PDB file of C-alpha atoms in Angstrom:
ATOM      1  CA  UNK F   1     -36.532   4.964  19.751  1.00 50.00           C
ATOM      2  CA  UNK F   2     -34.726   7.686  17.782  1.00 47.00           C
ATOM      3  CA  UNK F   3     -31.689   7.342  20.045  1.00 47.00           C
ATOM      4  CA  UNK F   4     -31.585   3.586  19.531  1.00 38.00           C
ATOM      5  CA  UNK F   5     -31.906   4.008  15.749  1.00 40.00           C
ATOM      6  CA  UNK F   6     -29.150   6.619  15.763  1.00 38.00           C
ATOM      7  CA  UNK F   7     -26.844   4.369  17.779  1.00 35.00           C
ATOM      8  CA  UNK F   8     -27.438   1.439  15.429  1.00 37.00           C
ATOM      9  CA  UNK F   9     -26.764   3.649  12.413  1.00 36.00           C
ATOM     10  CA  UNK F  10     -23.588   5.028  14.001  1.00 35.00           C
ATOM     11  CA  UNK F  11     -22.375   1.534  14.879  1.00 35.00           C
ATOM     12  CA  UNK F  12     -23.056   0.328  11.332  1.00 37.00           C
ATOM     13  CA  UNK F  13     -21.049   3.167   9.774  1.00 37.00           C
ATOM     14  CA  UNK F  14     -18.239   2.618  12.311  1.00 36.00           C
ATOM     15  CA  UNK F  15     -17.930  -1.033  11.350  1.00 35.00           C
ATOM     16  CA  UNK F  16     -17.749  -0.246   7.633  1.00 36.00           C
ATOM     17  CA  UNK F  17     -15.275   2.593   8.140  1.00 39.00           C
ATOM     18  CA  UNK F  18     -12.934   0.375  10.144  1.00 38.00           C
ATOM     19  CA  UNK F  19      -9.961  -0.532   8.037  1.00 45.00           C
ATOM     20  CA  UNK F  20     -10.421   2.083   5.364  1.00 58.00           C
ATOM     21  CA  UNK F  21      -7.459   4.325   4.678  1.00 51.00           C
ATOM     22  CA  UNK F  22      -8.308   7.728   3.281  1.00 56.00           C
ATOM     23  CA  UNK F  23      -6.133  10.445   1.807  1.00 63.00           C
ATOM     24  CA  UNK F  24      -5.394  13.575   3.784  1.00 74.00           C
ATOM     25  CA  UNK F  25      -5.142  11.729   7.107  1.00 86.00           C
ATOM     26  CA  UNK F  26      -2.392   9.941   8.989  1.00 93.00           C
ATOM     27  CA  UNK F  27      -1.459   6.578   7.509  1.00 95.00           C
ATOM     28  CA  UNK F  28      -2.453   3.650   9.680  1.00 94.00           C
ATOM     29  CA  UNK F  29       0.671   2.335  11.337  1.00 96.00           C
ATOM     30  CA  UNK F  30       1.740  -1.267  11.017  1.00 97.00           C
ATOM     31  CA  UNK F  31       4.657  -3.467  11.966  1.00 97.00           C
ATOM     32  CA  UNK F  32       5.730  -6.179   9.541  1.00 97.00           C
ATOM     33  CA  UNK F  33       8.577  -8.520   8.721  1.00 97.00           C
ATOM     34  CA  UNK F  34      10.231  -8.168   5.316  1.00 98.00           C
ATOM     35  CA  UNK F  35      11.204 -11.036   3.079  1.00 97.00           C
ATOM     36  CA  UNK F  36      14.776 -10.644   4.333  1.00 96.00           C
ATOM     37  CA  UNK F  37      13.616 -10.995   7.956  1.00 97.00           C
ATOM     38  CA  UNK F  38      13.904  -7.332   8.962  1.00 97.00           C
ATOM     39  CA  UNK F  39      11.143  -5.933  11.168  1.00 97.00           C
ATOM     40  CA  UNK F  40       9.875  -2.551  10.028  1.00 96.00           C
ATOM     41  CA  UNK F  41       7.265  -0.142  11.306  1.00 98.00           C
ATOM     42  CA  UNK F  42       5.584   2.428   9.074  1.00 97.00           C
ATOM     43  CA  UNK F  43       5.803   5.158  11.723  1.00 96.00           C
ATOM     44  CA  UNK F  44       9.614   4.855  11.585  1.00 95.00           C
ATOM     45  CA  UNK F  45       9.483   6.057   7.975  1.00 95.00           C
ATOM     46  CA  UNK F  46       8.502   9.606   8.967  1.00 93.00           C
ATOM     47  CA  UNK F  47      10.756  12.129   7.285  1.00 95.00           C
ATOM     48  CA  UNK F  48      10.738  10.038   4.106  1.00 96.00           C
ATOM     49  CA  UNK F  49       8.273   9.556   1.278  1.00 97.00           C
ATOM     50  CA  UNK F  50       6.909   6.020   1.535  1.00 98.00           C
ATOM     51  CA  UNK F  51       5.292   4.181  -1.364  1.00 98.00           C
ATOM     52  CA  UNK F  52       3.100   1.225  -0.396  1.00 98.00           C
ATOM     53  CA  UNK F  53       2.171  -1.118  -3.233  1.00 98.00           C
ATOM     54  CA  UNK F  54      -0.209  -3.995  -2.574  1.00 97.00           C
ATOM     55  CA  UNK F  55       0.312  -6.753  -5.136  1.00 97.00           C
ATOM     56  CA  UNK F  56      -0.005 -10.487  -5.771  1.00 97.00           C
ATOM     57  CA  UNK F  57       2.040 -13.040  -7.669  1.00 97.00           C
ATOM     58  CA  UNK F  58      -1.166 -14.010  -9.498  1.00 96.00           C
ATOM     59  CA  UNK F  59      -2.037 -10.455 -10.563  1.00 96.00           C
ATOM     60  CA  UNK F  60      -1.080 -10.024 -14.235  1.00 96.00           C
ATOM     61  CA  UNK F  61      -1.382  -6.241 -14.026  1.00 95.00           C
ATOM     62  CA  UNK F  62       0.997  -6.250 -11.038  1.00 96.00           C
ATOM     63  CA  UNK F  63       3.524  -8.385 -12.904  1.00 96.00           C
ATOM     64  CA  UNK F  64       3.381  -6.278 -16.076  1.00 95.00           C
ATOM     65  CA  UNK F  65       3.819  -3.078 -14.053  1.00 95.00           C
ATOM     66  CA  UNK F  66       6.907  -4.257 -12.142  1.00 97.00           C
ATOM     67  CA  UNK F  67       9.518  -3.038 -14.661  1.00 97.00           C
ATOM     68  CA  UNK F  68       8.099   0.497 -14.494  1.00 97.00           C
ATOM     69  CA  UNK F  69       7.957   0.350 -10.695  1.00 97.00           C
ATOM     70  CA  UNK F  70      11.558  -0.894 -10.647  1.00 98.00           C
ATOM     71  CA  UNK F  71      12.484   2.166 -12.743  1.00 97.00           C
ATOM     72  CA  UNK F  72      10.928   4.382 -10.058  1.00 96.00           C
ATOM     73  CA  UNK F  73      13.063   2.661  -7.420  1.00 97.00           C
ATOM     74  CA  UNK F  74      16.153   3.343  -9.553  1.00 96.00           C
ATOM     75  CA  UNK F  75      15.141   6.965 -10.154  1.00 96.00           C
ATOM     76  CA  UNK F  76      14.562   7.697  -6.457  1.00 96.00           C
ATOM     77  CA  UNK F  77      17.396   5.508  -5.165  1.00 87.00           C
ATOM     78  CA  UNK F  78      17.941   7.567  -2.042  1.00 78.00           C
ATOM     79  CA  UNK F  79      17.255   7.557   1.648  1.00 73.00           C
ATOM     80  CA  UNK F  80      14.378   9.988   1.098  1.00 93.00           C
ATOM     81  CA  UNK F  81      12.029   7.469  -0.573  1.00 97.00           C
ATOM     82  CA  UNK F  82      11.061   4.003   0.711  1.00 97.00           C
ATOM     83  CA  UNK F  83       9.303   1.473  -1.523  1.00 98.00           C
ATOM     84  CA  UNK F  84       7.350  -1.301   0.222  1.00 98.00           C
ATOM     85  CA  UNK F  85       5.669  -4.118  -1.712  1.00 98.00           C
ATOM     86  CA  UNK F  86       3.022  -5.811   0.413  1.00 98.00           C
ATOM     87  CA  UNK F  87       1.569  -9.152  -0.602  1.00 98.00           C
ATOM     88  CA  UNK F  88      -0.642 -11.696   1.111  1.00 96.00           C
ATOM     89  CA  UNK F  89       1.419 -14.436  -0.558  1.00 97.00           C
ATOM     90  CA  UNK F  90       3.778 -16.446   1.690  1.00 97.00           C
ATOM     91  CA  UNK F  91       7.578 -16.312   1.640  1.00 97.00           C
ATOM     92  CA  UNK F  92       8.079 -19.502  -0.387  1.00 97.00           C
ATOM     93  CA  UNK F  93       5.712 -18.427  -3.148  1.00 97.00           C
ATOM     94  CA  UNK F  94       7.190 -14.914  -3.252  1.00 98.00           C
ATOM     95  CA  UNK F  95      10.809 -16.144  -3.308  1.00 97.00           C
ATOM     96  CA  UNK F  96      10.054 -18.519  -6.189  1.00 97.00           C
ATOM     97  CA  UNK F  97       8.232 -15.746  -8.061  1.00 97.00           C
ATOM     98  CA  UNK F  98      11.058 -13.213  -7.581  1.00 97.00           C
ATOM     99  CA  UNK F  99      13.591 -15.608  -9.122  1.00 97.00           C
ATOM    100  CA  UNK F 100      11.752 -15.121 -12.434  1.00 96.00           C
ATOM    101  CA  UNK F 101      10.438 -11.568 -12.011  1.00 96.00           C
ATOM    102  CA  UNK F 102      12.644  -9.246  -9.957  1.00 96.00           C
ATOM    103  CA  UNK F 103      10.850  -6.585  -7.936  1.00 97.00           C
ATOM    104  CA  UNK F 104      13.137  -3.986  -6.345  1.00 97.00           C
ATOM    105  CA  UNK F 105      10.716  -2.951  -3.595  1.00 97.00           C
ATOM    106  CA  UNK F 106      11.286  -4.106  -0.029  1.00 97.00           C
ATOM    107  CA  UNK F 107       8.903  -7.056  -0.060  1.00 98.00           C
ATOM    108  CA  UNK F 108       6.592  -7.780   2.858  1.00 98.00           C
ATOM    109  CA  UNK F 109       4.899 -11.195   2.526  1.00 98.00           C
ATOM    110  CA  UNK F 110       1.949 -12.412   4.622  1.00 97.00           C
ATOM    111  CA  UNK F 111       0.442  -8.910   4.678  1.00 96.00           C
ATOM    112  CA  UNK F 112      -3.211  -9.733   5.310  1.00 94.00           C
ATOM    113  CA  UNK F 113      -3.205  -7.651   8.502  1.00 94.00           C
ATOM    114  CA  UNK F 114      -2.054  -4.557   6.608  1.00 95.00           C
ATOM    115  CA  UNK F 115      -4.570  -5.191   3.815  1.00 93.00           C
ATOM    116  CA  UNK F 116      -7.319  -5.243   6.436  1.00 91.00           C
ATOM    117  CA  UNK F 117      -6.180  -1.802   7.630  1.00 92.00           C
ATOM    118  CA  UNK F 118      -5.966  -0.245   4.167  1.00 92.00           C
ATOM    119  CA  UNK F 119      -8.678  -1.863   2.047  1.00 90.00           C
ATOM    120  CA  UNK F 120     -12.020  -0.219   1.490  1.00 86.00           C
ATOM    121  CA  UNK F 121     -15.149  -2.205   2.276  1.00 86.00           C
ATOM    122  CA  UNK F 122     -18.472  -2.532   0.525  1.00 85.00           C
ATOM    123  CA  UNK F 123     -21.870  -2.071   2.197  1.00 88.00           C
ATOM    124  CA  UNK F 124     -21.720  -5.633   3.552  1.00 87.00           C
ATOM    125  CA  UNK F 125     -18.219  -5.184   4.961  1.00 86.00           C
ATOM    126  CA  UNK F 126     -16.428  -7.198   2.262  1.00 86.00           C
ATOM    127  CA  UNK F 127     -12.922  -6.075   1.333  1.00 85.00           C
ATOM    128  CA  UNK F 128     -12.495  -3.957  -1.778  1.00 83.00           C
ATOM    129  CA  UNK F 129      -8.935  -3.555  -2.984  1.00 85.00           C
ATOM    130  CA  UNK F 130      -8.002  -3.581  -6.633  1.00 87.00           C
ATOM    131  CA  UNK F 131      -4.523  -4.850  -7.385  1.00 93.00           C
ATOM    132  CA  UNK F 132      -2.134  -3.311  -7.676  1.00 96.00           C
ATOM    133  CA  UNK F 133      -3.087  -0.710  -5.083  1.00 96.00           C
ATOM    134  CA  UNK F 134      -0.728   2.161  -4.325  1.00 97.00           C
ATOM    135  CA  UNK F 135      -0.577   4.545  -1.387  1.00 97.00           C
ATOM    136  CA  UNK F 136       1.935   7.341  -0.973  1.00 98.00           C
ATOM    137  CA  UNK F 137       2.658   8.535   2.540  1.00 97.00           C
ATOM    138  CA  UNK F 138       4.339  11.929   2.840  1.00 97.00           C
ATOM    139  CA  UNK F 139       7.216  12.892   5.111  1.00 96.00           C
ATOM    140  CA  UNK F 140       4.791  13.763   7.924  1.00 96.00           C
ATOM    141  CA  UNK F 141       3.065  10.355   7.812  1.00 96.00           C
ATOM    142  CA  UNK F 142      -0.081  11.399   5.935  1.00 97.00           C
ATOM    143  CA  UNK F 143      -1.571   9.526   2.980  1.00 96.00           C
ATOM    144  CA  UNK F 144      -1.455  11.896   0.008  1.00 97.00           C
ATOM    145  CA  UNK F 145      -2.277   9.465  -2.801  1.00 96.00           C
ATOM    146  CA  UNK F 146      -4.454   6.376  -2.986  1.00 94.00           C
ATOM    147  CA  UNK F 147      -4.879   4.679  -6.343  1.00 93.00           C
ATOM    148  CA  UNK F 148      -5.250   1.253  -7.895  1.00 90.00           C
ATOM    149  CA  UNK F 149      -5.353  -0.462 -11.240  1.00 88.00           C
ATOM    150  CA  UNK F 150      -3.406  -0.404 -14.454  1.00 87.00           C
ATOM    151  CA  UNK F 151      -0.231   1.660 -14.859  1.00 88.00           C
ATOM    152  CA  UNK F 152      -0.287   4.359 -12.231  1.00 93.00           C
ATOM    153  CA  UNK F 153       3.508   4.822 -12.348  1.00 95.00           C
ATOM    154  CA  UNK F 154       3.331   8.289 -13.912  1.00 95.00           C
ATOM    155  CA  UNK F 155       1.022   9.500 -11.117  1.00 96.00           C
ATOM    156  CA  UNK F 156       3.297   7.891  -8.515  1.00 97.00           C
ATOM    157  CA  UNK F 157       6.358   9.541 -10.078  1.00 97.00           C
ATOM    158  CA  UNK F 158       4.692  12.959 -10.195  1.00 96.00           C
ATOM    159  CA  UNK F 159       3.536  12.725  -6.564  1.00 97.00           C
ATOM    160  CA  UNK F 160       6.938  11.571  -5.280  1.00 97.00           C
ATOM    161  CA  UNK F 161       8.681  14.347  -7.211  1.00 96.00           C
ATOM    162  CA  UNK F 162       6.318  17.005  -5.829  1.00 95.00           C
ATOM    163  CA  UNK F 163       6.784  15.769  -2.262  1.00 96.00           C
ATOM    164  CA  UNK F 164      10.571  15.830  -2.544  1.00 95.00           C
ATOM    165  CA  UNK F 165      10.436  19.415  -3.877  1.00 90.00           C
ATOM    166  CA  UNK F 166       8.475  20.608  -0.837  1.00 73.00           C
ATOM    167  CA  UNK F 167      11.071  19.399   1.658  1.00 62.00           C
TER     168      UNK F 167
END
């Protein structure tokens, strides 16, 4: 009976842990198509600092933060830092949105599959991801920062700067 209870408990924790991305471990790889039609794979970014920002066209915090995030892109405009903006919105919605609000990240629409890999889950397995959500992956492919919510650009800037210094 104890073995059966232990197996059920282990299975339950395994299900809830699936899809959660933690810091200090390798980033979960994904392949996606950008808004411009280019196929990218996260594992190909090794050797560079990669900033993943999960956002939505309907997220007012995301929209208000875009100018500051665009400034980060300008500041680190080099081959050593990659900025990816992942959204579950479709191409048409994103293209129409970007005509009014430019976002300098490489945009990846239809990103539900990546959200499922990165989002936390509650005790019932429901997705928990506050928007915007930011992950920084270091040059070795490990997640070194995971944050969400209002105005995290200073923390992103500090983390990127520190990673570039350690190269």
